[in-house]
XYZ file of C-alpha atoms in Angstrom:
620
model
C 9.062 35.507 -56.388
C 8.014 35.572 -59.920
C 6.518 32.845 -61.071
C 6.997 32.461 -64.803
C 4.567 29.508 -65.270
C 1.996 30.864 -63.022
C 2.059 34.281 -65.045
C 2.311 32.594 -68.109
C -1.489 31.470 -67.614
C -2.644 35.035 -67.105
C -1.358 36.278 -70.511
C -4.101 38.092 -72.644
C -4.989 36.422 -76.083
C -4.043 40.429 -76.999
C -1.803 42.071 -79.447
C 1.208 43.821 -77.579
C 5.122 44.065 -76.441
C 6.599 42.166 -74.089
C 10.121 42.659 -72.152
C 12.349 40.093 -71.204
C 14.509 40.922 -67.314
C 17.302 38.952 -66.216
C 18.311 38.732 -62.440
C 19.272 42.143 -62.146
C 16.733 43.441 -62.973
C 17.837 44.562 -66.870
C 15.680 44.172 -69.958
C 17.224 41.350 -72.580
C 14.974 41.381 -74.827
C 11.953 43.346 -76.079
C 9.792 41.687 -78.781
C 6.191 42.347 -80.012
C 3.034 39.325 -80.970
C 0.395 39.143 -82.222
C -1.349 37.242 -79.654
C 0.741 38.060 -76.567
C -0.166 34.494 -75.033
C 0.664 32.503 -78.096
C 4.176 34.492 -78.740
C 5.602 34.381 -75.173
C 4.611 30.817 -74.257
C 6.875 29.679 -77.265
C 9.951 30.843 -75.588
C 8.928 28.467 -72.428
C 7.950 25.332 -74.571
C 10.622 22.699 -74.518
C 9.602 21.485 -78.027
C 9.870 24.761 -79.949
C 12.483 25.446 -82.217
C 14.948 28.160 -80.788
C 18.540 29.508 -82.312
C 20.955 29.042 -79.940
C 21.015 33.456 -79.575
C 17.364 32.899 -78.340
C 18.343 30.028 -76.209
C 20.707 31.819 -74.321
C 18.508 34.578 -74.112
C 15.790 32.287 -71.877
C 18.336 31.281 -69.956
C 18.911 34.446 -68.453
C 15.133 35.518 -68.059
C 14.062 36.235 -64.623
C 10.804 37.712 -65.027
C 8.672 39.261 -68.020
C 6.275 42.251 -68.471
C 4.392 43.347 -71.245
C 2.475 45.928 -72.710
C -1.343 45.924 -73.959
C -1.942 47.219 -77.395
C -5.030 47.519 -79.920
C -3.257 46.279 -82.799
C -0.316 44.525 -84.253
C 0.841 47.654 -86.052
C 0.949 49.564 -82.775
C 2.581 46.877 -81.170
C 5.498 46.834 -83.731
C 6.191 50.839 -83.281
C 6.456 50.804 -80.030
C 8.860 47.696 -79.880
C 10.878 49.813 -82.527
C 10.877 52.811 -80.001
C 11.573 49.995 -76.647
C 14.215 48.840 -78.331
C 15.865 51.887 -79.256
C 15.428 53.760 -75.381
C 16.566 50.412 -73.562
C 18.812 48.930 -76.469
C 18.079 45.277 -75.145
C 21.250 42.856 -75.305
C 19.427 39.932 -77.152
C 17.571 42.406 -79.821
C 18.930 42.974 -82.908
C 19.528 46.604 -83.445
C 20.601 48.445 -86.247
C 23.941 50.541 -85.873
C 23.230 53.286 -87.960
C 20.076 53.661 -85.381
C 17.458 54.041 -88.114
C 13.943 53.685 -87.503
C 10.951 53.653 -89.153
C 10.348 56.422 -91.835
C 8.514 59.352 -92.513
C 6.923 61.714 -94.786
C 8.218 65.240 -94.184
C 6.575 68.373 -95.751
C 8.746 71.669 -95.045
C 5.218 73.293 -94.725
C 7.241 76.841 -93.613
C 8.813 77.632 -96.750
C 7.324 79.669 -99.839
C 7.046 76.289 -102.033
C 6.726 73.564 -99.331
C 8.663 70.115 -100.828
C 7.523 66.095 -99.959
C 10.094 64.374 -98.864
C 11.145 60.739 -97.582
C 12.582 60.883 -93.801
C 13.954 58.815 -90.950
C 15.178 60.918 -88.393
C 12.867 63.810 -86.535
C 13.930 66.914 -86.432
C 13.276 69.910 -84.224
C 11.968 72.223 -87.237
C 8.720 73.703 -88.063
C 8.056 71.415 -90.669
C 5.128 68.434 -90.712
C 6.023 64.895 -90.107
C 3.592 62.039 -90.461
C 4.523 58.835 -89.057
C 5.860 56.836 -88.437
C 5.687 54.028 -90.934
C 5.916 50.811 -90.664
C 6.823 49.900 -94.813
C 9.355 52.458 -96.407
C 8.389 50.824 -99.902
C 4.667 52.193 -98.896
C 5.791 55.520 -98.384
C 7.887 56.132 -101.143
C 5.024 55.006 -103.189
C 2.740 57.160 -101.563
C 5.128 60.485 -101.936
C 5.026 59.251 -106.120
C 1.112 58.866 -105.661
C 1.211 62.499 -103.917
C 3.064 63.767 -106.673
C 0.829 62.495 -109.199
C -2.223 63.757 -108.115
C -1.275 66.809 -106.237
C 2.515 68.412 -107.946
C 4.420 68.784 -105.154
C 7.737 69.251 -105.842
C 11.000 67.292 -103.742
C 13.916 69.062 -105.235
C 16.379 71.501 -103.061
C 16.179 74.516 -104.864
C 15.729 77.584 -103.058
C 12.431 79.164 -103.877
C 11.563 82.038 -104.530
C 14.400 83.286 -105.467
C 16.115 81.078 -107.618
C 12.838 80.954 -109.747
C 13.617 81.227 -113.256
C 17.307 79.957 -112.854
C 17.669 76.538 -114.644
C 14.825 74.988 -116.774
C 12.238 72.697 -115.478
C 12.993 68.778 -114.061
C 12.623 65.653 -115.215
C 9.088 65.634 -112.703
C 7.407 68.211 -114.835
C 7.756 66.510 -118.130
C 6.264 63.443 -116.570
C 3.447 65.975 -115.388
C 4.540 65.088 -111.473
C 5.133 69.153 -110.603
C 3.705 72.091 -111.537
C 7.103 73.719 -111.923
C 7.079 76.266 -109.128
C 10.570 76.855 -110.326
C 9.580 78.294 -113.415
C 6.752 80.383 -111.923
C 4.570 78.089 -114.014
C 1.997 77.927 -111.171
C 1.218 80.548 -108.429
C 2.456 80.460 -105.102
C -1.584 80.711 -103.643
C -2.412 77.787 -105.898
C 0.443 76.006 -104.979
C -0.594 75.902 -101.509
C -4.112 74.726 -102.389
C -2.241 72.175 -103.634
C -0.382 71.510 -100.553
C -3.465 72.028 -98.576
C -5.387 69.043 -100.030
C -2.212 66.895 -99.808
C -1.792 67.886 -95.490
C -5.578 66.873 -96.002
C -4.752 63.672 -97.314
C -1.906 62.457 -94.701
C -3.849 63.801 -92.123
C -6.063 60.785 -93.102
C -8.589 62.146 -94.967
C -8.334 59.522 -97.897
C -11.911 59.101 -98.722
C -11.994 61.793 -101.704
C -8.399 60.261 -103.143
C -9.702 56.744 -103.105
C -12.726 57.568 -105.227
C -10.911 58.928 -107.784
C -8.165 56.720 -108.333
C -11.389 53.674 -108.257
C -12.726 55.636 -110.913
C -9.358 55.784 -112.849
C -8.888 52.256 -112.551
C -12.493 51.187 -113.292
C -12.268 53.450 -116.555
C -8.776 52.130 -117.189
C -10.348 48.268 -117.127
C -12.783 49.737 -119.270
C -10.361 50.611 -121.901
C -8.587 47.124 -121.532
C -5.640 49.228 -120.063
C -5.086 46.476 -117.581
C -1.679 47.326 -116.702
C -2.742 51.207 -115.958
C -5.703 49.907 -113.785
C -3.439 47.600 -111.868
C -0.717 50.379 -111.392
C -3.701 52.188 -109.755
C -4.954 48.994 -107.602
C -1.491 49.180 -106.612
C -1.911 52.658 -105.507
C -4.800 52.295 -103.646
C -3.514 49.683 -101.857
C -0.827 51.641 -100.794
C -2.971 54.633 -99.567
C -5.137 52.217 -97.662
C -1.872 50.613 -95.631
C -0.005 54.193 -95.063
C -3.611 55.329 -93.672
C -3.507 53.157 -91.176
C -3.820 55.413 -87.389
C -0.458 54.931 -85.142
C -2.042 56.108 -81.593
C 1.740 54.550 -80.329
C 3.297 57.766 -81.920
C 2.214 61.366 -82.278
C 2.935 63.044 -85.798
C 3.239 66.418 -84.102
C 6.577 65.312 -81.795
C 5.014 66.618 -78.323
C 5.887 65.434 -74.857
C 2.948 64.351 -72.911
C 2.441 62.194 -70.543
C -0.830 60.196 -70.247
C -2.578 58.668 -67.041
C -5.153 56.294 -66.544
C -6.848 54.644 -63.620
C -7.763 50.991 -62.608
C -9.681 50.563 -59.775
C -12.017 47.911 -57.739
C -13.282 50.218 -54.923
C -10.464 48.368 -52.469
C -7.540 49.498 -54.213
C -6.372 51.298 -57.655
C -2.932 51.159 -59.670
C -2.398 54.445 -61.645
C -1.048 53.860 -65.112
C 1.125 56.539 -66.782
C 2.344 56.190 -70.224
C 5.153 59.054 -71.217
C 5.466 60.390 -74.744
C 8.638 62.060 -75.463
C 8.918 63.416 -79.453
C 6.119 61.669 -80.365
C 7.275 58.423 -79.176
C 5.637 56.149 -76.580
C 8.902 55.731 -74.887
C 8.055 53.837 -71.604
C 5.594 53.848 -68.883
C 4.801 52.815 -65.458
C 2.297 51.441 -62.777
C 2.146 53.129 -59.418
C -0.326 51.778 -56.231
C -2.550 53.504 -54.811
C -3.146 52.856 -51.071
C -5.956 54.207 -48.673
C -8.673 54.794 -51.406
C -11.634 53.442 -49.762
C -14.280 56.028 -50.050
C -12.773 57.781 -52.968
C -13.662 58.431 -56.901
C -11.180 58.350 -59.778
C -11.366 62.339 -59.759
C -9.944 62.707 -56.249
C -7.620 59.380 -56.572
C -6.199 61.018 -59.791
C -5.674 64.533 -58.248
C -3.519 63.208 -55.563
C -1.623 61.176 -57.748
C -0.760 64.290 -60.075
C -0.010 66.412 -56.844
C 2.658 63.344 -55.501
C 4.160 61.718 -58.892
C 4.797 65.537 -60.078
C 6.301 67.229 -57.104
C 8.983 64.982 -57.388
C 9.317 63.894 -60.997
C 12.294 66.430 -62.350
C 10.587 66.297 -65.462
C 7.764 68.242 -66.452
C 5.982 67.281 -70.221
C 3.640 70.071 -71.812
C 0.773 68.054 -71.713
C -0.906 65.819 -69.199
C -4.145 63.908 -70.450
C -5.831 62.107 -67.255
C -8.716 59.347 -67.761
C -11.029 61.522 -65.756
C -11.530 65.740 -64.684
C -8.994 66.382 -62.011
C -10.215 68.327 -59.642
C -8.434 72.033 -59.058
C -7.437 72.040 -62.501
C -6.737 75.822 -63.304
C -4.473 75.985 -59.985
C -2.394 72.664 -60.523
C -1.772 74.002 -64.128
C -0.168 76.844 -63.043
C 1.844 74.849 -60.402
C 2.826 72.735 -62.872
C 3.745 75.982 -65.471
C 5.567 77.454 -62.881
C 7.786 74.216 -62.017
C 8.222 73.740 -65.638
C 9.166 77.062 -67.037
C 6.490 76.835 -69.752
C 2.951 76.129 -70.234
C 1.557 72.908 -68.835
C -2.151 71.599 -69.647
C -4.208 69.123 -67.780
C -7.026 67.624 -70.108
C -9.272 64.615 -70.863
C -9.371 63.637 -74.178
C -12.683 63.209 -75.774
C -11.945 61.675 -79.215
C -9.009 60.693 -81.709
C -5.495 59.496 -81.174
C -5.359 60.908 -77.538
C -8.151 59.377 -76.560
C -7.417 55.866 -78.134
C -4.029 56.189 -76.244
C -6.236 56.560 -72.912
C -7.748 53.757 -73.672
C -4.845 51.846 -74.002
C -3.033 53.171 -70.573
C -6.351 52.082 -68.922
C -6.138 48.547 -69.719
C -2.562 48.310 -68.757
C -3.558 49.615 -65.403
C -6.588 46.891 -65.132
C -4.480 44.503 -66.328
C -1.939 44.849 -63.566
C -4.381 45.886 -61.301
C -5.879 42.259 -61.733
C -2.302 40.582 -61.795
C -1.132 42.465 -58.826
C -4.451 41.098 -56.842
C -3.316 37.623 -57.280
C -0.013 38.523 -56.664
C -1.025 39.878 -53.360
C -3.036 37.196 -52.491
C 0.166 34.604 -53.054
C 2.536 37.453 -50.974
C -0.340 36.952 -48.079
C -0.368 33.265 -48.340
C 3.447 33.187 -48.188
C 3.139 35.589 -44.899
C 0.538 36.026 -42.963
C -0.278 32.651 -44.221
C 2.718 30.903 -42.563
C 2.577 32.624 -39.618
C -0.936 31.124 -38.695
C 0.002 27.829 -39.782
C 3.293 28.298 -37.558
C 1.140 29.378 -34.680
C -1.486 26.036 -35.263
C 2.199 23.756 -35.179
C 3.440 25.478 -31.872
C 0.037 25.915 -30.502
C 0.374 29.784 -29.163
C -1.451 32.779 -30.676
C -0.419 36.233 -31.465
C 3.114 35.850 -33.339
C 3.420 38.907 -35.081
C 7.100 39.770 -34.976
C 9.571 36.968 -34.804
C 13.338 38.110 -33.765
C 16.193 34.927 -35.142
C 19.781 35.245 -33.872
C 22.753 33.698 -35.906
C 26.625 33.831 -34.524
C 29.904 34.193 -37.223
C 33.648 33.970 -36.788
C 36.951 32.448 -37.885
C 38.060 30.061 -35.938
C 37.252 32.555 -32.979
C 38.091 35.039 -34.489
C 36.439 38.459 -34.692
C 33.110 36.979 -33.586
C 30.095 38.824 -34.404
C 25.998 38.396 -34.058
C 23.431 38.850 -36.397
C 19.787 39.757 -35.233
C 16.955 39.861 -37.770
C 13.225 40.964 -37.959
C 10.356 38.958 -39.282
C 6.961 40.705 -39.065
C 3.598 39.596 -40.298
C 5.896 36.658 -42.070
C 7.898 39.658 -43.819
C 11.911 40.556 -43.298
C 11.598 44.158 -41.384
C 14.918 45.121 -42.582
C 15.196 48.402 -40.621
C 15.035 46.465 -37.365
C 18.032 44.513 -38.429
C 21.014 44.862 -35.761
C 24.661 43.442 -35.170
C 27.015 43.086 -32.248
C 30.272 42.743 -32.352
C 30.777 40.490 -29.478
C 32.988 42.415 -26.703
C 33.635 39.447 -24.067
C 34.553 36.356 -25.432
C 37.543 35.331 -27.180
C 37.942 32.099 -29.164
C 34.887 30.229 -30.839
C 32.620 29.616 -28.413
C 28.841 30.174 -29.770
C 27.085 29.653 -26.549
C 28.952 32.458 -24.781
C 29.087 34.600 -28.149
C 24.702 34.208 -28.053
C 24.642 34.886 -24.495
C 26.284 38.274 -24.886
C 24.150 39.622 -27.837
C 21.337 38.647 -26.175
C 21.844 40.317 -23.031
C 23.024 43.435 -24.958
C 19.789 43.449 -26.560
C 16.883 42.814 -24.160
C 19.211 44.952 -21.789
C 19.444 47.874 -23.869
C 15.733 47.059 -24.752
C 14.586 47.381 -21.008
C 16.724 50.461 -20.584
C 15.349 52.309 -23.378
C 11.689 51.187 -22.372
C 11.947 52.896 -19.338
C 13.621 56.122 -20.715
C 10.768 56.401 -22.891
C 8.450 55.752 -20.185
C 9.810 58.018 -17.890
C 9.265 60.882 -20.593
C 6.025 59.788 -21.628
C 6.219 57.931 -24.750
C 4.764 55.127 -26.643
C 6.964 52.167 -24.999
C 7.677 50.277 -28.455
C 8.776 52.743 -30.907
C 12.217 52.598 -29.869
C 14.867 50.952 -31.786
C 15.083 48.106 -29.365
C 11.993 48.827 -27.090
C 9.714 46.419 -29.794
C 10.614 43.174 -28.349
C 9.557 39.558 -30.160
C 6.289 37.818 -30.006
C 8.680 34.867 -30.419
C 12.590 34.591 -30.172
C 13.934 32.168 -32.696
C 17.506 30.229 -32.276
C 19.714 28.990 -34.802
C 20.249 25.805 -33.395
C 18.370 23.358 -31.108
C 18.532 22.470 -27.128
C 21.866 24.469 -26.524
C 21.454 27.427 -27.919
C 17.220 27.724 -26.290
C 18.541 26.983 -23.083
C 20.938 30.024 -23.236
C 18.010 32.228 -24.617
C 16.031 31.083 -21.300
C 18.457 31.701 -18.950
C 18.979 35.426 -20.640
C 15.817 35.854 -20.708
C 15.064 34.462 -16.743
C 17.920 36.815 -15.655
C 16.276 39.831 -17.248
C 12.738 39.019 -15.636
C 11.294 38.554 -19.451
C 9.192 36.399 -20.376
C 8.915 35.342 -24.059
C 8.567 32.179 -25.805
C 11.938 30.544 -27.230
C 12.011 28.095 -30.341
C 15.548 26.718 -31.729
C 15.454 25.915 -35.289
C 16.614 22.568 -35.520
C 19.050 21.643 -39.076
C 19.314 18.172 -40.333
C 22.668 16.979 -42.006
C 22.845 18.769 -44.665
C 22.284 22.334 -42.682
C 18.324 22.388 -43.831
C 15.864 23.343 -41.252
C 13.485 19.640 -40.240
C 11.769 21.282 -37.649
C 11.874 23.608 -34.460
C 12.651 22.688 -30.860
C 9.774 23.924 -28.546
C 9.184 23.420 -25.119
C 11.467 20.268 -24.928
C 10.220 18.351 -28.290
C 11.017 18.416 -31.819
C 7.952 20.083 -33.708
C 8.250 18.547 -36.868
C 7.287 20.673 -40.684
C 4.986 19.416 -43.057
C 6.820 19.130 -45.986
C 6.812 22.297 -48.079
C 4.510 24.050 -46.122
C 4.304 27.668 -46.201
C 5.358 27.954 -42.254
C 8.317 25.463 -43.333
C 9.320 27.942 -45.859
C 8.905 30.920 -43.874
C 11.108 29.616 -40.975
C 14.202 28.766 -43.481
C 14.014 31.939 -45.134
C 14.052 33.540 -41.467
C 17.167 31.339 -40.827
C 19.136 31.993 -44.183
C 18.578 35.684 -43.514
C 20.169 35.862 -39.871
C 22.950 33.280 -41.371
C 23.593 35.981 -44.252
C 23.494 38.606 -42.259
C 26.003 37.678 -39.532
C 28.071 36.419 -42.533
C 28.020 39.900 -43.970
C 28.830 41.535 -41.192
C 31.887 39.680 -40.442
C 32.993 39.471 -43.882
C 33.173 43.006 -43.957
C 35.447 43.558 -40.382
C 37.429 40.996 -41.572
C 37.953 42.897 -45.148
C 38.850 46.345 -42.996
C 41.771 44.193 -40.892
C 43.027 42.629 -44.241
C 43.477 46.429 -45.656
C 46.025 46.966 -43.392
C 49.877 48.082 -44.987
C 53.141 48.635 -42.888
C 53.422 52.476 -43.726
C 50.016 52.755 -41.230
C 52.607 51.926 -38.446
C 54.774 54.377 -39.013
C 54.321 57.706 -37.036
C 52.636 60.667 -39.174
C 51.421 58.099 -41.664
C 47.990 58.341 -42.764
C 45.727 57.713 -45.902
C 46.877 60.273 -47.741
C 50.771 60.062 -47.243
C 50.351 56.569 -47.641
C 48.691 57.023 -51.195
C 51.497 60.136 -52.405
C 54.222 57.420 -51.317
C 52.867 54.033 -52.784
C 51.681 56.627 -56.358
C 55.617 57.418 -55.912
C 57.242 53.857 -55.583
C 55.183 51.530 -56.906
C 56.115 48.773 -53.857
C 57.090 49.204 -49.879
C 60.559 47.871 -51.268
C 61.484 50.897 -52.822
C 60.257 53.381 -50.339
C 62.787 50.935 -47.844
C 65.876 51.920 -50.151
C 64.836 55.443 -50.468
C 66.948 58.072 -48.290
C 65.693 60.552 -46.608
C 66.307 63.885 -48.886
C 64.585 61.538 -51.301
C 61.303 60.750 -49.613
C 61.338 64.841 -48.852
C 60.842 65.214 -52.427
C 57.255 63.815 -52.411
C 54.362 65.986 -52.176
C 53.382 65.956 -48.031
C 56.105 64.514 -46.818
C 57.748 66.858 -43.838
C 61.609 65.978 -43.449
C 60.784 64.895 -40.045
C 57.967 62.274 -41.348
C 60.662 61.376 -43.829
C 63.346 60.543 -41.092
C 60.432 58.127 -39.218
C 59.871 56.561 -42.675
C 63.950 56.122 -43.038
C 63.988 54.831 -39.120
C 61.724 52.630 -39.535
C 62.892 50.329 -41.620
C 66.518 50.678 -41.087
C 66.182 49.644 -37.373
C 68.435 47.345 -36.390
């Protein structure tokens, strides 16, 4: 069970994205902070000012997750890209699905043009970005223009050079006029060249000239030119920012990392799809003792990718995999395309690493606790439940729970408890053959006997042909058998069990008056709980899960009798003339008044089905 206070405590005084579940499991809300501890903590503090949207909103939250990032700025595009893959109920989104924008250069035409962008597309131009201030980059493209020409207009060059005279840019010396053939196409792409050379972030040479520019401008007392280039400067300083959280290029890659204490490891994978950091996710590593990240990683990529049905381009692991050159072609071959396996050494790829390996320490060390609770809870509660009973060596625990109506259709649930977990695939149910009317003692006495009977059966089937005696679907019997109810309902268990020659230990799991389990009935006396005690809590959730399973069971015979209609009692009736007649008439009452030349006329029905229909209800 999640424990939102508990986790609270262990969030990181980090920058990062955090996601909001409700019950089921769906994410509500995605948001980003700058201090992940400080930001998610407000939505929990009973004194913070909420609208009533957000209020609603933390009603609903189950549980919360959240990823790690290096900045605030990285944090904010990937919320932008979260919020636009999950489209969380509580965020606000925009309908016209913009995002952030983008400087595009059409770098595969003659004359390649700056432009303003929002929306990727799959062409061979560049895209830098995204941005996270569209006033920024508009300013930039003017700044671009300024110092290096480039035009932005459509026309179609080289051949419409010459056509119409030169823009409004050229006279305010922001483009050489490529239209006009007033500059060379080989000096035009110099041009360009230095201005890729710039976005790529290679600012250092731009910055020292417009300093120069303004310094001079100062010098001139031409304040208002030196603070149009401060401005300017600014500007290239905030659009040169590094986004590691997207990739300018658009690839799909998918990026795994590796947290490990030497008992057990959580593989982090973060997947990039277009450039976008689009979601990731943890995976556990079991049976690593002995092993280094090389080998841990290769068996990861051998398991997550021979059943992923998607296959990115790129893989960047934290570490050398080992049989590289033969898992690349494995991978090429599944993927219909060229697939590399590398470690990145430097630059965006490698700050990205970076961040996917502090994710997976971070839930590495969250998931620790976590298992410590989940051993407390089990394991836990099953020692303190053999110190209050005073036996040793409970390691499964069977519970048996009885349901009907009034007698009728009376069923029995039996459930599993092992190591102070449900064992779910050891559930069973009987429908109870011999008794009729509500009688609970006779209804427990059956299902028992079914099951140790079939139990011994099978054990010496197994036996005779050599086999392990309890890996048989009933051959496994209890450590302890546990009855929902108290004196009554042991007794029976005993006298089963007697009659059988077995010899197990029986506890009834005594209710107070308000159906809550106060304590267990053992060997003739009350055992009473300490309050709130892990064994306490263990028992009840054993009893509510034999109570909803026999209610589940019944619930569902019950719903097959109740889906029951008259036509099923008519000879040559089944599901699918039953369908073609009620699609036909709506209600039984009109199939009653139809003759029989009539009900011929439906698809299916035979004339001599038709005359049992007509028969039927015209019986006297």
């Amino acid at each position: 069970m999640f424990d939102i206070e508990e986790e609270l405590k262990k969030l990181p005084a980090k920058p990062g994205v955090y996601l909001m579940h409700d019950a089921k499991d769906e994410i509500i809300y995605v948001g980003k902070a700058r201090v992940l501890k400080n930001r998610v903590r407000q939505y929990f503090q009973s004194g913070y000012k909420r609208s009533i949207k957000i209020e609603h909103m933390v009603s609903h939250i189950a549980y919360f997750e959240y990823i790690i990032c290096d900045s605030e700025l990285e944090a904010l595009v990937l919320e932008c890209n979260l919020i636009k893959e999950h489209r969380p109920h509580y965020n606000t989104m925009l309908k016209d699905d913009k995002g952030y924008p983008y400087i595009r250069v059409t770098v595969q035409e003659d004359y390649p043009r700056i432009m303003f962008c929002r929306n990727l597309k799959r062409d061979k131009a560049k895209y830098y970005g995204p941005y996270t201030s569209a006033g920024a980059v508009k300013e930039t493209i003017e700044l671009i223009q300024k110092v290096y020409k480039i035009r932005n207009c459509n026309r179609y060059l080289p051949k419409e050079i010459g056509k119409d005279r030169p823009c409004l840019y050229h006279q305010m010396k922001q483009c050489d006029a490529p239209c006009q053939g007033f500059i060379s196409k080989e000096n035009y792409r110099k041009n360009v060249d230095r201005m890729l050379d710039f976005l790529q972030g290679n600012d250092k040479s731009i910055l020292e000239d417009l300093e120069k520019k303004m310094m001079d401008a100062a010098a001139e007392l031409e304040f208002e030119e030196a603070a149009s280039y401060r401005d300017l400067i600014a500007n290239v300083k905030r659009i040169g920012e590094k986004q590691k959280i997207n990739d300018t290029n658009g690839e799909d890659r998918d990026i795994i990392a590796l947290g490990g204490d030497g008992r057990e490891a959580v593989v982090s994978i973060f997947f990039i799809r277009n450039g976008k950091l689009l979601g990731r996710d943890h995976f556990h590593m079991a049976g690593i003792s002995g092993s280094g990240y090389s080998e841990i990683l290769t068996d990861f990529v051998k398991q997550f990718y021979m059943g992923t049905p998607y296959i990115p381009r790129e893989i960047l692991t934290m570490v050398e995999i080992q049989e590289v050159e033969f898992l690349e072609n494995w991978l090429s071959e599944r993927r219909g395309g060229k697939v590399v396996i590398s470690v990145p050494k430097r630059g965006t790829k490698y700050q990205m690493m970076k961040m996917a390996k502090e994710n997976a320490e971070n839930v590495l060390i969250k998931d620790s606790e976590k298992l410590k609770r989940e051993e407390k809870r089990t394991i836990g509660a099953v020692h303190e439940l053999e110190q209050l009973l005073g036996i040793r060596g409970l390691n499964r625990m069977e519970a048996f729970d009885i349901s009907n109506t009034n007698g009728f259709q009376n069923v029995a649930s039996m459930v599993v408890f092992e190591r102070g977990k449900a064992k779910k695939s050891d559930y069973r149910k009987f429908r109870i053959q011999s008794v009729e009317g509500p009688d609970d003692y006779a209804c427990m006495e059956e299902a028992l006997t079914r099951r140790f009977r079939h139990g011994l059966k099978e054990k010496e089937e197994r036996k005779e042909k050599g086999l392990d005696d309890n890996l048989g679907s009933f051959t496994n019997f209890p450590d302890i058998l546990m009855m929902d109810g108290g004196k009554g309902q042991v007794n029976i268990a005993k006298k089963v069990l007697d009659n059988l020659g077995i010899d197990l230990p029986v506890c009834g799991m005594v209710k107070d008056d308000f159906h809550r389990t106060r304590g267990l009935y053992f060997n003739n006396e009350i055992v009473e709980f300490p309050k709130n005690s892990e064994a306490f809590l263990m028992v009840t959730r054993l009893q509510d899960e034999a109570h909803r399973f026999a209610i589940g069971y019944h619930k569902s015979l019950r719903g097959k009798t109740q889906v029951h209609s008259v036509l099923d009692d008519i000879k040559g009736i089944g599901p699918a003339r039953r369908k073609a007649l009620m699609k036909h008439y709506k209600d039984i009452g009109m199939i009653k008044e139809a003759s029989v030349e009539e009900l011929t006329q439906i698809e299916g029905i035979t004339k001599a089905v038709a005359e049992e229909i007509f028969h039927y209800f015209h019986r006297s």
